[in-house]
Short mmCIF file of C-alpha atoms in Angstrom, two decimals:
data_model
loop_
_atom_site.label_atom_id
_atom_site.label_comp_id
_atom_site.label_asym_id
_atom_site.label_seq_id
_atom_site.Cartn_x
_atom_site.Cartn_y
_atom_site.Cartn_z
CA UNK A 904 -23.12 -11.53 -3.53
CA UNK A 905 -19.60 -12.30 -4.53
CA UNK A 906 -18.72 -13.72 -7.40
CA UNK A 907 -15.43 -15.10 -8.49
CA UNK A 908 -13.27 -12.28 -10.75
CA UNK A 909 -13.60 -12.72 -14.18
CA UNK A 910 -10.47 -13.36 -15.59
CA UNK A 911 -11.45 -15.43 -18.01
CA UNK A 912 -13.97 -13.65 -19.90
CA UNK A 913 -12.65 -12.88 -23.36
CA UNK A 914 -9.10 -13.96 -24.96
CA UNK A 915 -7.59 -10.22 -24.86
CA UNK A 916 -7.89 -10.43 -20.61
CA UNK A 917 -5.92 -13.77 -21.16
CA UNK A 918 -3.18 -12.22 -23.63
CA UNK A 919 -3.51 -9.42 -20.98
CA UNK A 920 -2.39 -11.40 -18.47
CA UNK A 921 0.44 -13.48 -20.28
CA UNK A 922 1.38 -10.15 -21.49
CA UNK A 923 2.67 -9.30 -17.89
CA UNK A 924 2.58 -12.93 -15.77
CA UNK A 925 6.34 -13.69 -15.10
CA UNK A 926 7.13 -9.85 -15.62
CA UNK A 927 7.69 -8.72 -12.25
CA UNK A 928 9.54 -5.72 -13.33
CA UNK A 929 10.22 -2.27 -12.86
CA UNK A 930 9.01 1.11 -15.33
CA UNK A 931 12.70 2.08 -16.55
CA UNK A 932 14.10 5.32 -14.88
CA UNK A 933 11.62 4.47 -11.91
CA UNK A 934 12.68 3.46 -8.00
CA UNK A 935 10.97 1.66 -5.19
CA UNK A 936 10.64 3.66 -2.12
CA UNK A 937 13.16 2.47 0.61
CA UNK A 938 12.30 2.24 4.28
CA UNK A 939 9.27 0.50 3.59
CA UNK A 940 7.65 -1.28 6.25
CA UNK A 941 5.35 -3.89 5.37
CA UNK A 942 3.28 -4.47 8.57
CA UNK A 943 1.88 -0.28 8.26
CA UNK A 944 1.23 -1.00 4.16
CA UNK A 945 -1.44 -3.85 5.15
CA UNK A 946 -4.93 -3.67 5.72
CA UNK A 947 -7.38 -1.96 2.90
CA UNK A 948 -6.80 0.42 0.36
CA UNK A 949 -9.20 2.30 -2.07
CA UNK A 950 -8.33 2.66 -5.54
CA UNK A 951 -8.92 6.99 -6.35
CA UNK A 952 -7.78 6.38 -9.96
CA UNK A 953 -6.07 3.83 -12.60
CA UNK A 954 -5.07 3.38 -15.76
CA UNK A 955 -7.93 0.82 -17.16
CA UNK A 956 -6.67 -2.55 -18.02
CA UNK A 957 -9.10 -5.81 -18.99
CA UNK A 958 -9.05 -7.33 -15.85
CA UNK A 959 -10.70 -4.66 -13.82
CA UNK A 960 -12.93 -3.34 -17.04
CA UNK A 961 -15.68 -1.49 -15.63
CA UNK A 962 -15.40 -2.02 -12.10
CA UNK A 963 -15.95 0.77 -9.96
CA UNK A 964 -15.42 0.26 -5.41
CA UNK A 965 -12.30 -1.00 -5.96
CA UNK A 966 -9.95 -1.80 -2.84
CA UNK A 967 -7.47 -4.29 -2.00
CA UNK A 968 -6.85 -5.78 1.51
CA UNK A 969 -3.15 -6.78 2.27
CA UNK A 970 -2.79 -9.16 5.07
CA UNK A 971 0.28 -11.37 6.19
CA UNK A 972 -0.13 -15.28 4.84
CA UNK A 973 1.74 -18.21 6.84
CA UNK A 974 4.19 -18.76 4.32
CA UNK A 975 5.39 -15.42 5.19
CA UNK A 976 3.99 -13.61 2.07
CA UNK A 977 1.06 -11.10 1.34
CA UNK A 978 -2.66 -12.10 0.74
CA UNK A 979 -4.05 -9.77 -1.32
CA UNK A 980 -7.97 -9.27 -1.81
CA UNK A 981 -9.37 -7.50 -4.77
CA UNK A 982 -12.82 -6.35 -5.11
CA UNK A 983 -14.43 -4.15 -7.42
CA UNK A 984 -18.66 -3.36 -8.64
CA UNK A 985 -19.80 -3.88 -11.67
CA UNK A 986 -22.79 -1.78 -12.17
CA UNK A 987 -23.50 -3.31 -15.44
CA UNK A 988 -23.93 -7.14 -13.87
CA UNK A 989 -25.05 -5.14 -10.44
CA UNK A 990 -22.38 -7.72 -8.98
CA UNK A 991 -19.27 -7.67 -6.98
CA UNK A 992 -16.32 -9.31 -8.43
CA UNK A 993 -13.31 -10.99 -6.16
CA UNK A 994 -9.78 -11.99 -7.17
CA UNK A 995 -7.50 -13.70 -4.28
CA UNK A 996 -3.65 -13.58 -4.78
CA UNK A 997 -0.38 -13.59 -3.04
CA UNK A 998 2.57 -11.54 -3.26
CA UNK A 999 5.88 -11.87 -2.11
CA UNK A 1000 8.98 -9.20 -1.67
CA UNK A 1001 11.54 -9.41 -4.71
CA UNK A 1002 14.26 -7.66 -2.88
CA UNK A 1003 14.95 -6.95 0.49
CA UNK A 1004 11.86 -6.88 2.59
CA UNK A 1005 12.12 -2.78 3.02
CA UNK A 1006 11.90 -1.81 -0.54
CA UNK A 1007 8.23 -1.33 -2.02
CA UNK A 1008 8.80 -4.16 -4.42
CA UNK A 1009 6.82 -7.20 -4.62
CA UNK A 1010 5.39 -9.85 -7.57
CA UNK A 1011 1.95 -10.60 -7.17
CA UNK A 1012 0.22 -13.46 -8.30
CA UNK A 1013 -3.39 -14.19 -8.73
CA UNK A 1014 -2.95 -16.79 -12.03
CA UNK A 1015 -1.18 -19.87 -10.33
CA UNK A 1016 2.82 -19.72 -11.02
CA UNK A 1017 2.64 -16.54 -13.16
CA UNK A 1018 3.81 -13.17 -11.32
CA UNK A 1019 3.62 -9.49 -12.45
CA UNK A 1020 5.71 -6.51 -10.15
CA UNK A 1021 4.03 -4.77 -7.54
CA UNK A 1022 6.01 -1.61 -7.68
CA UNK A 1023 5.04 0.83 -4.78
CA UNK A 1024 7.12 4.61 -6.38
CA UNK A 1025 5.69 6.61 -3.75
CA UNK A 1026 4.26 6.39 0.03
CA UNK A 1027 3.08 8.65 2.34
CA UNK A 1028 5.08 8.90 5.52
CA UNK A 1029 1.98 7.93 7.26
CA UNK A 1030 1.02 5.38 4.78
CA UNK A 1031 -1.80 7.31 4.14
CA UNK A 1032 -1.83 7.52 -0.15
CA UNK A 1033 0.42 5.22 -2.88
CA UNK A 1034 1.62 5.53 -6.10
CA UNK A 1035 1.58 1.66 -7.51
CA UNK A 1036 2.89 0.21 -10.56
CA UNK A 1037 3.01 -2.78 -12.44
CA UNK A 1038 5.94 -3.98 -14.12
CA UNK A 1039 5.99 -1.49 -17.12
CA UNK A 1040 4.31 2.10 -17.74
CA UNK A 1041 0.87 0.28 -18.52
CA UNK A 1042 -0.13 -0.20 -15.28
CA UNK A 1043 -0.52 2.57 -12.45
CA UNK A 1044 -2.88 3.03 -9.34
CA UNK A 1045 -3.18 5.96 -7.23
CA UNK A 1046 -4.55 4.16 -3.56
CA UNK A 1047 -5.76 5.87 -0.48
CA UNK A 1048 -7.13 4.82 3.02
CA UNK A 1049 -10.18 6.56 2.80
CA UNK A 1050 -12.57 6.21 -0.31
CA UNK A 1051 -12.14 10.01 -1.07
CA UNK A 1052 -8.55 11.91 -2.05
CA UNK A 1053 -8.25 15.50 -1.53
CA UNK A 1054 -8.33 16.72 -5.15
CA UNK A 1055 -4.54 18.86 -4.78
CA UNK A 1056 -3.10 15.85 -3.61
CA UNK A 1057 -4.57 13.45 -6.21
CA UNK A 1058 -3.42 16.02 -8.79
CA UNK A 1059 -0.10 16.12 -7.11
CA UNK A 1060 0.17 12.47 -7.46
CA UNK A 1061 -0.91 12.51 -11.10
CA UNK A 1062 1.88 15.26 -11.69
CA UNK A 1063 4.65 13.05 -9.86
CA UNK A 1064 2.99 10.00 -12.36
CA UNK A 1065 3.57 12.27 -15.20
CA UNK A 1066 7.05 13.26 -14.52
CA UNK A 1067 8.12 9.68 -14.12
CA UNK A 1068 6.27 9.04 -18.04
CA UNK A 1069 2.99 7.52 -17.32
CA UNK A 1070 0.19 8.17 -19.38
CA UNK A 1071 -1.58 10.19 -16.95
CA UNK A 1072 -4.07 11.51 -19.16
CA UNK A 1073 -5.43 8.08 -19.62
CA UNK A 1074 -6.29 7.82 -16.05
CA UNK A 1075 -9.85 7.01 -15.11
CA UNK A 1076 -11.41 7.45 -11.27
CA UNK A 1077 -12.52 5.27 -9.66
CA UNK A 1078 -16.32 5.66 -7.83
CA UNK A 1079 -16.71 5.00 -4.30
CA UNK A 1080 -20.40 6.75 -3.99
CA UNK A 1081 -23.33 5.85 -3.11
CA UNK A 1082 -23.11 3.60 -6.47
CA UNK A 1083 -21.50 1.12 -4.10
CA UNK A 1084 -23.85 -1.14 -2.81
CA UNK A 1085 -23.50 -2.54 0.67
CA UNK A 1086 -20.62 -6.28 0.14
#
């Protein structure tokens, strides 16, 4: 069963969020790829590995589904397990291009008015693996299409993270085994 994400559940996921709602930026010394083309980014993605941050504490399945909203924007779909409550979690949101619609920027809201950048620093040609960020070096997500990375290119990823000054040995993976019930 579904149950609503829990955003809400101690005061440091709130300053969490405030921390980075209205903060749509960019890491410093870091680009958006160019070229990007929105309709071949949608559809789901598996998270391989993140930095951990309070509103996804614990979870472990994580994807996100991007699909095109009427307004024009992004609906964006974020699940995650917690093996702990033996429950999945959900968070709904909407995103929105901050530039020109072919540069891998976007805010993202899930927390009414308040938006935090979507930064996407690296995409396969095929659309195939991304390198995410949020609006400063605290948040970073390496995403797939398939649940599993090959482990040279998830360590080529984590390299590229490095170089650009994340904290890539805070990184944690991200299950998507047999841990992962049935949703």
């Amino acid at each position: 069963m579904l149950k609503p994400w829990k955003v809400l559940k101690s005061w440091k996921v709130v300053l969490g969020s405030a921390a980075i709602a209205g903060c749509t930026g960019i890491p410093d010394g870091t680009q958006p790829v160019t070229g990007f083309e929105l309709d071949r980014y949608l559809g789901q993605w598996y998270e391989i590995a993140r930095l951990d941050h309070s509103f996804e504490e614990g979870l472990q399945c994580v994807t996100a589904t991007y699909s095109l909203r009427e307004d024009g924007g992004v609906r964006v779909i974020n699940r995650g397990y917690n093996p702990e409550e033996q429950a999945w979690d959900e968070a709904e949101g909407r995103a929105y291009f901050i530039d020109d619609d072919d540069i891998g920027r976007l805010k993202v809201s899930f927390f009414g008015p308040f938006y935090g950048g979507y930064n996407i620093l690296a995409l396969d040609d095929d659309y195939q693996w991304a390198l995410v960020s949020g609006p400063n070096r605290d948040y970073l997500w390496i995403l797939s299409r398939t649940p599993d990375m090959d482990s040279e290119l998830e360590n080529r990823l984590r390299e590229r993270a490095a170089e650009l000054d994340f904290p890539t040995d805070e990184l944690i993976n991200v299950a998507h085994d047999d841990t992962c019930p049935e949703r």
